[in-house]
Coordinates of C-alpha atoms in Angstrom, one line a residue:
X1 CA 0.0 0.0 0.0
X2 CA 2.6 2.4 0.8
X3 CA 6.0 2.9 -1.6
X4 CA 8.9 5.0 -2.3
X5 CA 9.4 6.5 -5.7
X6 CA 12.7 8.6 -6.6
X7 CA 12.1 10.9 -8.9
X8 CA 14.3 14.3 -10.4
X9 CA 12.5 17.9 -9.8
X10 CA 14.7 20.5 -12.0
X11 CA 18.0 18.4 -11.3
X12 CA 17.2 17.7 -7.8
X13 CA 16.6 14.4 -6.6
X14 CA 13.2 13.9 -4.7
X15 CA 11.9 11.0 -2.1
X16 CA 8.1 10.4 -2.2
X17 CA 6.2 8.7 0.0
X18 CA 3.5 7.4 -1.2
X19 CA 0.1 5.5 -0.5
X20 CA -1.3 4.0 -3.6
X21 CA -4.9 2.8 -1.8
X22 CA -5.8 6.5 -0.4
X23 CA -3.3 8.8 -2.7
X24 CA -1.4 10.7 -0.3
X25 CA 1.8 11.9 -0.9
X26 CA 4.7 13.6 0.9
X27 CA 7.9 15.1 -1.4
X28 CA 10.7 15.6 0.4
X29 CA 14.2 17.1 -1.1
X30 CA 17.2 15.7 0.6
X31 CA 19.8 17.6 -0.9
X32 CA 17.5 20.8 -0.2
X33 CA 17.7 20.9 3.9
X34 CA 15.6 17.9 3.7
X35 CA 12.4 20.0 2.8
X36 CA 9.0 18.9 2.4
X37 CA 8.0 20.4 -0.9
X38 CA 4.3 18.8 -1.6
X39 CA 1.9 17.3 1.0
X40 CA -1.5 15.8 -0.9
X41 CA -3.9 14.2 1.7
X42 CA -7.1 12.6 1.5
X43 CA -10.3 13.7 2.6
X44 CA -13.9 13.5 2.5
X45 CA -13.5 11.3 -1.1
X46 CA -10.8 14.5 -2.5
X47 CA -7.3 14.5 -2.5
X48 CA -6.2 18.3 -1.4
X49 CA -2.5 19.5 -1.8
X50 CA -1.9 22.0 1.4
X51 CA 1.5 23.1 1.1
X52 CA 2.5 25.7 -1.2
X53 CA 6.1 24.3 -2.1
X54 CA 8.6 25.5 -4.5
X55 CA 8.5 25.5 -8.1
X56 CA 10.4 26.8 -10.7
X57 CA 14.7 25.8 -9.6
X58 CA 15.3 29.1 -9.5
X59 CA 13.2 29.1 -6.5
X60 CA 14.3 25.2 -5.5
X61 CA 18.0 26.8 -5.2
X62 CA 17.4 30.0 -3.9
X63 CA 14.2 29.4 -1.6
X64 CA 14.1 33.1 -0.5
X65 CA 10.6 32.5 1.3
X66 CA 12.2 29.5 3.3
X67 CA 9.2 27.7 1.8
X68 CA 9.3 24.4 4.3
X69 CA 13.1 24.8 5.6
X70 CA 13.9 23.5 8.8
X71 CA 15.4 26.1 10.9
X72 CA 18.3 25.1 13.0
X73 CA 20.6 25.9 14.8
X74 CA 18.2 28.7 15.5
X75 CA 14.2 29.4 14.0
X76 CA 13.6 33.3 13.1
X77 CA 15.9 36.4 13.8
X78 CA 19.0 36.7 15.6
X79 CA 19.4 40.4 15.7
X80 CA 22.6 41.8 14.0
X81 CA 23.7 38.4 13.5
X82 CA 25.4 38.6 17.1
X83 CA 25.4 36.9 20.5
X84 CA 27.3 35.9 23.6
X85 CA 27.5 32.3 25.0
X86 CA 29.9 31.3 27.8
X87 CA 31.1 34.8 27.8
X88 CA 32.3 34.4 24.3
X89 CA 31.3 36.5 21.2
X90 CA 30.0 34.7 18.4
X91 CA 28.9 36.8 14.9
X92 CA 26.9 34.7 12.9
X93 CA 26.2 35.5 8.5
X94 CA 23.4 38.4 7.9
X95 CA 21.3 37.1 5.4
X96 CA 18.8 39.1 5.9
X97 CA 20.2 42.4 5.1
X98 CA 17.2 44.6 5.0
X99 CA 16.8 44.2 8.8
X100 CA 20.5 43.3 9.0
X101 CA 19.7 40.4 11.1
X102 CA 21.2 36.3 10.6
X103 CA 17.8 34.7 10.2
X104 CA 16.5 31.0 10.3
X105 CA 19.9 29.1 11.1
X106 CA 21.6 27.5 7.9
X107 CA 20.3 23.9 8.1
X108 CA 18.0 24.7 4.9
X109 CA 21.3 24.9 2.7
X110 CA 22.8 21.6 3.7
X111 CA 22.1 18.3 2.1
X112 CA 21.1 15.3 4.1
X113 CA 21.8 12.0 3.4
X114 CA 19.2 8.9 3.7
X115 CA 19.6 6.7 6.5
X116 CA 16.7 4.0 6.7
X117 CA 13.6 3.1 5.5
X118 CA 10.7 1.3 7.3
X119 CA 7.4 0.6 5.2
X120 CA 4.3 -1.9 5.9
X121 CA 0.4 -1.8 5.4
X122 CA -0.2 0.8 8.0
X123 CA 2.6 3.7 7.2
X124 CA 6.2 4.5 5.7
X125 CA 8.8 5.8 7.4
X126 CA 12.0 7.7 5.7
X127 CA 14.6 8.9 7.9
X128 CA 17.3 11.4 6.9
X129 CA 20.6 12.6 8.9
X130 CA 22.8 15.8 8.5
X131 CA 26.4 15.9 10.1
X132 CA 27.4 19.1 10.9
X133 CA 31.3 19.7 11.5
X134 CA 31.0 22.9 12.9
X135 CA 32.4 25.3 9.7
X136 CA 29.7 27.9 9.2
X137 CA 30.6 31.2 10.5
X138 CA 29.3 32.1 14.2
X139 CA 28.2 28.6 15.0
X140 CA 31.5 26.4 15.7
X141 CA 29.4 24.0 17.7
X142 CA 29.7 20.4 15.6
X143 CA 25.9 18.5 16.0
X144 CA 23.9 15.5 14.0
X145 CA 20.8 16.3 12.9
X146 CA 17.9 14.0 12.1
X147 CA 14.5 13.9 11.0
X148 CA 12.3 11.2 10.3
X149 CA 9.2 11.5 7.4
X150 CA 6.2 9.3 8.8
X151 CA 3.6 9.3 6.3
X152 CA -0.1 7.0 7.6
X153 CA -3.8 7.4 7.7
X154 CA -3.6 10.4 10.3
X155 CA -1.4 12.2 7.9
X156 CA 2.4 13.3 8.4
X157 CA 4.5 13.4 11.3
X158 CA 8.0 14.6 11.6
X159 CA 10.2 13.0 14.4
X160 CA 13.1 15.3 14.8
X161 CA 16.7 14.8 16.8
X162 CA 19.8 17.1 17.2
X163 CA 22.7 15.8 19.3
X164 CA 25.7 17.5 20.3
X165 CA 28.9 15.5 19.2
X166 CA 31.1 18.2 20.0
X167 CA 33.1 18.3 23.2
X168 CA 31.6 22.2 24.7
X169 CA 28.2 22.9 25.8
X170 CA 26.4 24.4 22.8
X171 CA 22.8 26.7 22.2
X172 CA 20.0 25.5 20.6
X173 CA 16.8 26.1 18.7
X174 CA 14.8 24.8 16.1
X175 CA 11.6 25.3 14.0
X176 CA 9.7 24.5 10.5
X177 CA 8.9 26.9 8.3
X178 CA 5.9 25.3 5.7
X179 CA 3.6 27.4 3.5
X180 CA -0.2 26.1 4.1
X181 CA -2.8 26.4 1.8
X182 CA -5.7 25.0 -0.2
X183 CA -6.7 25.0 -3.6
X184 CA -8.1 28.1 -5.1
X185 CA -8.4 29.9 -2.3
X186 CA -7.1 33.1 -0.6
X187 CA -5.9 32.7 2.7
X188 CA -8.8 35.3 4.0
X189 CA -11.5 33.3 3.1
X190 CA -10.5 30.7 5.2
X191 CA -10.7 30.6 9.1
X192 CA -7.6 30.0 12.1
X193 CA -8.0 28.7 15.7
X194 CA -4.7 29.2 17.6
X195 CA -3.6 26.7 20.6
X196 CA -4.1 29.0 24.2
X197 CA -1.0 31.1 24.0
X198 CA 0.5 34.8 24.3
X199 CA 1.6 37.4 21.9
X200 CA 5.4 37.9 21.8
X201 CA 5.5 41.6 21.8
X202 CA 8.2 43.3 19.3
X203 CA 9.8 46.7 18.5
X204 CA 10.4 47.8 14.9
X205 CA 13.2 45.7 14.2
X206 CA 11.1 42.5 14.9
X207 CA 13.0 41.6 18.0
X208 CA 10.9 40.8 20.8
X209 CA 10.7 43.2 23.9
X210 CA 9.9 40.8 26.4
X211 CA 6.5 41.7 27.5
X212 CA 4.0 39.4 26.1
X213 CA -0.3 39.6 25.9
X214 CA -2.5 37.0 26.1
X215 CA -3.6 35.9 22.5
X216 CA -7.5 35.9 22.3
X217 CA -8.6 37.3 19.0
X218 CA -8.1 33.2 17.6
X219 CA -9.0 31.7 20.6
X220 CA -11.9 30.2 19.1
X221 CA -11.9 29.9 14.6
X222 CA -12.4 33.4 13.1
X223 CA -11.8 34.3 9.7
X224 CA -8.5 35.6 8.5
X225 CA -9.6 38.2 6.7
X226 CA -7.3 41.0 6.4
X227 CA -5.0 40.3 9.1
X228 CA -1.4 40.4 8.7
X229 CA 0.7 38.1 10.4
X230 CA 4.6 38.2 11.2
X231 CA 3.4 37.1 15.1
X232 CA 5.6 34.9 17.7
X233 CA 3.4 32.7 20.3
X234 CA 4.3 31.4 23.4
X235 CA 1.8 28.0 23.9
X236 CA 0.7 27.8 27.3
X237 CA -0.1 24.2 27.4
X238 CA 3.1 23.0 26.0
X239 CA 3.5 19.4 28.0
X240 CA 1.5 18.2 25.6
X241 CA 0.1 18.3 21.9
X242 CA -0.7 21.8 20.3
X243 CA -2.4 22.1 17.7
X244 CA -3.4 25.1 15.3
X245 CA -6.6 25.1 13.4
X246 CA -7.2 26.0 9.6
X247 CA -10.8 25.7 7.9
X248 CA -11.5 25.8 4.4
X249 CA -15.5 25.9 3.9
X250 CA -15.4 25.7 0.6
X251 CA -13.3 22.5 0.5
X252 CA -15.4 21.1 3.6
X253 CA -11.6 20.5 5.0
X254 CA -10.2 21.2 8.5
X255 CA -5.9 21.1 8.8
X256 CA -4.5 20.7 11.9
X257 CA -0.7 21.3 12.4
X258 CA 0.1 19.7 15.7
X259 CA 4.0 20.3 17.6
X260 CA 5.2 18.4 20.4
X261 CA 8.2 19.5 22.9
X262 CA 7.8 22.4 20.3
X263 CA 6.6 25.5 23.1
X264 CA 6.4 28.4 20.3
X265 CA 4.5 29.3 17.2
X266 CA 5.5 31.6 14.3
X267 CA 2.6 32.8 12.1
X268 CA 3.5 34.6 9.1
X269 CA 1.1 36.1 6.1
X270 CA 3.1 36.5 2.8
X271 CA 2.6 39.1 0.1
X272 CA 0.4 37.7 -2.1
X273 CA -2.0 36.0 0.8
X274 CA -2.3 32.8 -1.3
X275 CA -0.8 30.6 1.7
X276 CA -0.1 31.5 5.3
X277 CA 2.7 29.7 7.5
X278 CA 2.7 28.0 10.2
X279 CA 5.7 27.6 12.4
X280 CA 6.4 25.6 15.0
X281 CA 9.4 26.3 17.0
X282 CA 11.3 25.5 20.2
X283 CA 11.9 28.9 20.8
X284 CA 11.5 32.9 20.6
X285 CA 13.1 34.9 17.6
X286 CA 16.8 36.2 19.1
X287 CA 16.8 33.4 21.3
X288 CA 20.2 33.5 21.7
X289 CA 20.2 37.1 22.9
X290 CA 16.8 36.9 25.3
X291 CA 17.0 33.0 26.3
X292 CA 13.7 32.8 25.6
X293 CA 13.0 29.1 25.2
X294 CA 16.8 28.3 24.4
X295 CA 18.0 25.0 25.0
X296 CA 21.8 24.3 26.0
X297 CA 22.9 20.6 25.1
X298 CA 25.8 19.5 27.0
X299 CA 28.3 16.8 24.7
X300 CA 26.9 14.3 23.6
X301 CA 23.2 15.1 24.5
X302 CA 20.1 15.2 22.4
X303 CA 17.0 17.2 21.6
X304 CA 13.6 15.3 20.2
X305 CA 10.4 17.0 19.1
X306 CA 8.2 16.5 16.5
X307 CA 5.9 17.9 14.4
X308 CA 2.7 16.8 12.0
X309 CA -0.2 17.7 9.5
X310 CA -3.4 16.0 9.4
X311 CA -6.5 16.9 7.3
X312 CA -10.1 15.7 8.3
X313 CA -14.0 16.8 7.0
X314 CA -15.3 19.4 8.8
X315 CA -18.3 18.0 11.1

């Protein structure tokens, strides 16, 4: 029932995972960060693609939306680029000059390489690994990084791991940065609930302040609109599964994008309002500055979190 294919996408190699009884299909680009590039998922007798991936390999090389990266060593701004850990001064790439901040880590530009594969009647499973020396300026901190695809009848999950192996105490965060969307339609017409959770307040460089607010204006589903996102969450219930809400009336389709061990949301609205992501994270935006949410893993320990999409009727 459920298979692998390799197939080429404008020179680059691509994994799907594939169910051939219900049609759902997960595309994942190893030499790309490992990205997710196209999730299709049954529901309610439809298939619906919800991710709004990359196209053309202008954009497959260049990916200046981060469409799907995974964000490590650090999810969202780091502002200037600079930080201090162990009373040591670290200045990390700006790559995004027109804040002049180092943004989203630089796990999205490294290829991965294939580990296992598990596959029966019930699900498939597809597990890359990335082994990071510690060579990219303002990070010198050497770390494995895994992630494992998991596609079944509940959808996709994303097991991920990230171990120190060097021999100092280094700092950590991580997040996913997917486009969600359904066919046809603009992002206002459709309708969010966010888990319970508070606003991360920010100044004008996008940096947050510290103070927070409680969230309630997507407590309970409420059209989008015309609200702009760039918005950082803090999830109150974070000891166990959060999960954020989009409803397409028009499709009769509800996506849920759950995170586990994952305590932050990013919600962003792009120009164009065709898509709208979704991000979990593990942290705050500058966490290396403010702490907020940082992890520290001594040598040789590990992170695990994970991550998933499911798609169901609306009732």
């Amino acid at each position: 029932m459920y298979q692998l294919i390799e197939k080429q996408l404008h020179g680059f190699n691509l994994i799907r995972l594939h169910n051939e009884h219900s049609g759902a299909t997960v595309d994942i680009l190893p030499e790309l960060g490992a990205q997710v590039n196209s999730i299709i998922l049954p529901v309610d007798g439809q298939l619906l693609s919800v991710l709004d991936g990359c196209e053309s390999k202008k954009e497959l090389s260049d990916n200046p939306a981060f469409r799907s990266a995974l964000l490590a060593p650090f999810p969202n701004r780091i502002n200037k680029g600079h930080y201090q850990f162990m009373e040591e001064n670290y200045q990390l790439e700006i790559n995004f000059p027109a804040q002049g901040h180092a943004i989203h880590g630089f796990l999205y530009t490294l290829p991965f390489v294939r580990q296992s594969l598990k596959l029966d009647e019930n699900h498939i499973a597809f597990e890359l690994l990335l082994d990071y020396p510690g060579n990219v300026q303002g990070y010198p901190f050497p770390f494995l990084f895994g992630i494992t695809y998991l596609l079944n009848e509940q959808g996709l999950s994303c097991q991920t791991t990230m171990k120190n192996t060097g021999n100092r105490s280094m700092p950590v965060g991580i997040g996913w940065h997917p486009y969600f969307s359904f066919p046809e339609t603009v992002i206002d017409n459709l309708s969010l609930q966010l888990p319970t959770c508070s606003e991360l307040e920010v100044d004008d460089a996008m940096i947050p302040t510290g103070s927070t607010k409680i969230c309630s204006d997507f407590a309970d589903f409420r059209v989008i609109g015309e609200k702009e996102f760039d918005t950082g969450y803090y999830l109150h219930e974070n000891n166990k599964r959060q999960v954020t809400k989009i409803r397409s009336e028009v499709q009769n389709a509800e996506l849920q994008i759950w995170q586990e061990n994952y305590p932050y949301l990013q919600v962003y609205t792009p120009p164009g309002r065709q898509s709208i992501a979704i991000e979990p994270m593990t942290c705050a935006t500058d966490v290396f500055n403010n702490g907020m949410g940082q992890m520290v893993l001594q040598p040789g320990d590990s992170f695990s979190g994970q991550f998933g999409v499911s798609l169901m009727p609306l009732t």
